[in-house]
N, CA, C and O atoms as a printed pandas DataFrame, in Angstrom:
     atom_number atom_name residue_name chain_id  residue_number  x_coord  y_coord  z_coord
0              1         N          UNK        A               1  -11.850    0.277  -17.079
1              2        CA          UNK        A               1  -10.611    0.330  -16.306
2              3         C          UNK        A               1   -9.703   -0.842  -16.722
3              4         O          UNK        A               1  -10.187   -1.921  -17.062
4              5         N          UNK        A               2   -8.396   -0.614  -16.692
5              6        CA          UNK        A               2   -7.459   -1.694  -17.022
6              7         C          UNK        A               2   -7.578   -2.847  -16.038
7              8         O          UNK        A               2   -7.964   -2.655  -14.885
8              9         N          UNK        A               3   -7.247   -4.035  -16.497
9             10        CA          UNK        A               3   -7.326   -5.219  -15.637
10            11         C          UNK        A               3   -6.401   -5.066  -14.435
11            12         O          UNK        A               3   -6.732   -5.521  -13.339
12            13         N          UNK        A               4   -5.247   -4.432  -14.627
13            14        CA          UNK        A               4   -4.296   -4.273  -13.531
14            15         C          UNK        A               4   -4.904   -3.433  -12.407
15            16         O          UNK        A               4   -4.593   -3.627  -11.232
16            17         N          UNK        A               5   -5.783   -2.488  -12.795
17            18        CA          UNK        A               5   -6.442   -1.662  -11.779
18            19         C          UNK        A               5   -7.300   -2.525  -10.876
19            20         O          UNK        A               5   -7.240   -2.407   -9.652
20            21         N          UNK        A               6   -8.111   -3.404  -11.485
21            22        CA          UNK        A               6   -8.993   -4.259  -10.701
22            23         C          UNK        A               6   -8.180   -5.251   -9.880
23            24         O          UNK        A               6   -8.578   -5.600   -8.769
24            25         N          UNK        A               7   -7.045   -5.714  -10.410
25            26        CA          UNK        A               7   -6.180   -6.613   -9.656
26            27         C          UNK        A               7   -5.658   -5.910   -8.410
27            28         O          UNK        A               7   -5.564   -6.515   -7.342
28            29         N          UNK        A               8   -5.319   -4.627   -8.552
29            30        CA          UNK        A               8   -4.838   -3.863   -7.409
30            31         C          UNK        A               8   -5.946   -3.677   -6.379
31            32         O          UNK        A               8   -5.708   -3.774   -5.175
32            33         N          UNK        A               9   -7.155   -3.409   -6.857
33            34        CA          UNK        A               9   -8.289   -3.228   -5.945
34            35         C          UNK        A               9   -8.562   -4.518   -5.181
35            36         O          UNK        A               9   -8.789   -4.491   -3.971
36            37         N          UNK        A              10   -8.541   -5.642   -5.883
37            38        CA          UNK        A              10   -8.793   -6.923   -5.229
38            39         C          UNK        A              10   -7.702   -7.225   -4.213
39            40         O          UNK        A              10   -7.984   -7.783   -3.153
40            41         N          UNK        A              11   -6.464   -6.865   -4.522
41            42        CA          UNK        A              11   -5.356   -7.091   -3.597
42            43         C          UNK        A              11   -5.557   -6.267   -2.340
43            44         O          UNK        A              11   -5.341   -6.755   -1.231
44            45         N          UNK        A              12   -5.972   -5.014   -2.510
45            46        CA          UNK        A              12   -6.221   -4.165   -1.349
46            47         C          UNK        A              12   -7.380   -4.720   -0.527
47            48         O          UNK        A              12   -7.364   -4.657    0.702
48            49         N          UNK        A              13   -8.381   -5.262   -1.209
49            50        CA          UNK        A              13   -9.541   -5.808   -0.503
50            51         C          UNK        A              13   -9.119   -6.958    0.400
51            52         O          UNK        A              13   -9.646   -7.116    1.501
52            53         N          UNK        A              14   -8.166   -7.760   -0.069
53            54        CA          UNK        A              14   -7.684   -8.867    0.763
54            55         C          UNK        A              14   -6.963   -8.332    1.994
55            56         O          UNK        A              14   -6.996   -8.958    3.053
56            57         N          UNK        A              15   -6.315   -7.183    1.863
57            58        CA          UNK        A              15   -5.590   -6.603    2.997
58            59         C          UNK        A              15   -6.509   -5.850    3.943
59            60         O          UNK        A              15   -6.212   -5.705    5.129
60            61         N          UNK        A              16   -7.623   -5.374    3.411
61            62        CA          UNK        A              16   -8.546   -4.653    4.277
62            63         C          UNK        A              16   -9.518   -3.807    3.481
63            64         O          UNK        A              16   -9.121   -3.075    2.575
64            65         N          UNK        A              17  -10.790   -3.909    3.822
65            66        CA          UNK        A              17  -11.817   -3.181    3.083
66            67         C          UNK        A              17  -11.670   -1.667    3.271
67            68         O          UNK        A              17  -12.129   -0.891    2.432
68            69         N          UNK        A              18  -11.035   -1.248    4.363
69            70        CA          UNK        A              18  -10.871    0.185    4.615
70            71         C          UNK        A              18  -10.056    0.830    3.502
71            72         O          UNK        A              18  -10.351    1.950    3.083
72            73         N          UNK        A              19   -9.040    0.133    3.026
73            74        CA          UNK        A              19   -8.208    0.683    1.952
74            75         C          UNK        A              19   -9.030    0.869    0.688
75            76         O          UNK        A              19   -8.871    1.860   -0.024
76            77         N          UNK        A              20   -9.911   -0.087    0.412
77            78        CA          UNK        A              20  -10.761    0.015   -0.774
78            79         C          UNK        A              20  -11.745    1.165   -0.621
79            80         O          UNK        A              20  -11.966    1.928   -1.561
80            81         N          UNK        A              21  -12.338    1.289    0.567
81            82        CA          UNK        A              21  -13.288    2.370    0.804
82            83         C          UNK        A              21  -12.605    3.722    0.630
83            84         O          UNK        A              21  -13.168    4.635    0.026
84            85         N          UNK        A              22  -11.397    3.845    1.159
85            86        CA          UNK        A              22  -10.646    5.090    1.025
86            87         C          UNK        A              22  -10.380    5.397   -0.444
87            88         O          UNK        A              22  -10.489    6.542   -0.882
88            89         N          UNK        A              23  -10.026    4.348   -1.200
89            90        CA          UNK        A              23   -9.771    4.530   -2.632
90            91         C          UNK        A              23  -11.028    5.001   -3.348
91            92         O          UNK        A              23  -10.970    5.897   -4.191
92            93         N          UNK        A              24  -12.156    4.400   -3.016
93            94        CA          UNK        A              24  -13.410    4.764   -3.673
94            95         C          UNK        A              24  -13.795    6.194   -3.346
95            96         O          UNK        A              24  -14.246    6.933   -4.222
96            97         N          UNK        A              25  -13.620    6.595   -2.083
97            98        CA          UNK        A              25  -13.944    7.969   -1.682
98            99         C          UNK        A              25  -13.041    8.956   -2.407
99           100         O          UNK        A              25  -13.496   10.014   -2.842
100          101         N          UNK        A              26  -11.763    8.613   -2.536
101          102        CA          UNK        A              26  -10.827    9.491   -3.229
102          103         C          UNK        A              26  -11.198    9.630   -4.699
103          104         O          UNK        A              26  -11.157   10.727   -5.256
104          105         N          UNK        A              27  -11.560    8.508   -5.327
105          106        CA          UNK        A              27  -11.956    8.558   -6.734
106          107         C          UNK        A              27  -13.218    9.385   -6.915
107          108         O          UNK        A              27  -13.327   10.158   -7.866
108          109         N          UNK        A              28  -14.174    9.224   -6.004
109          110        CA          UNK        A              28  -15.418    9.987   -6.086
110          111         C          UNK        A              28  -15.128   11.482   -5.953
111          112         O          UNK        A              28  -15.715   12.295   -6.668
112          113         N          UNK        A              29  -14.227   11.845   -5.044
113          114        CA          UNK        A              29  -13.878   13.250   -4.853
114          115         C          UNK        A              29  -13.213   13.810   -6.104
115          116         O          UNK        A              29  -13.485   14.944   -6.498
116          117         N          UNK        A              30  -12.344   13.024   -6.728
117          118        CA          UNK        A              30  -11.695   13.482   -7.955
118          119         C          UNK        A              30  -12.709   13.658   -9.077
119          120         O          UNK        A              30  -12.631   14.612   -9.851
120          121         N          UNK        A              31  -13.657   12.739   -9.160
121          122        CA          UNK        A              31  -14.677   12.846  -10.207
122          123         C          UNK        A              31  -15.525   14.103  -10.009
123          124         O          UNK        A              31  -15.888   14.772  -10.976
124          125         N          UNK        A              32  -15.835   14.417   -8.754
125          126        CA          UNK        A              32  -16.635   15.614   -8.486
126          127         C          UNK        A              32  -15.825   16.873   -8.769
127          128         O          UNK        A              32  -16.368   17.872   -9.242
128          129         N          UNK        A              33  -14.532   16.827   -8.482
129          130        CA          UNK        A              33  -13.701   18.016   -8.649
130          131         C          UNK        A              33  -13.410   18.298  -10.125
131          132         O          UNK        A              33  -13.395   19.454  -10.548
132          133         N          UNK        A              34  -13.180   17.239  -10.903
133          134        CA          UNK        A              34  -12.748   17.417  -12.292
134          135         C          UNK        A              34  -13.789   16.964  -13.304
135          136         O          UNK        A              34  -13.626   17.195  -14.502
136          137         N          UNK        A              35  -14.877   16.309  -12.832
137          138        CA          UNK        A              35  -15.845   15.720  -13.745
138          139         C          UNK        A              35  -16.849   16.689  -14.299
139          140         O          UNK        A              35  -17.716   16.300  -15.082
């Protein structure tokens, strides 16, 4: 993953772990749908 992606994830983590969890669930769903 690009460094900017991880920077965005870390920024969201500072704002709240719920946002990160939601992002991870969304990514997992996309991987299952298209993977």
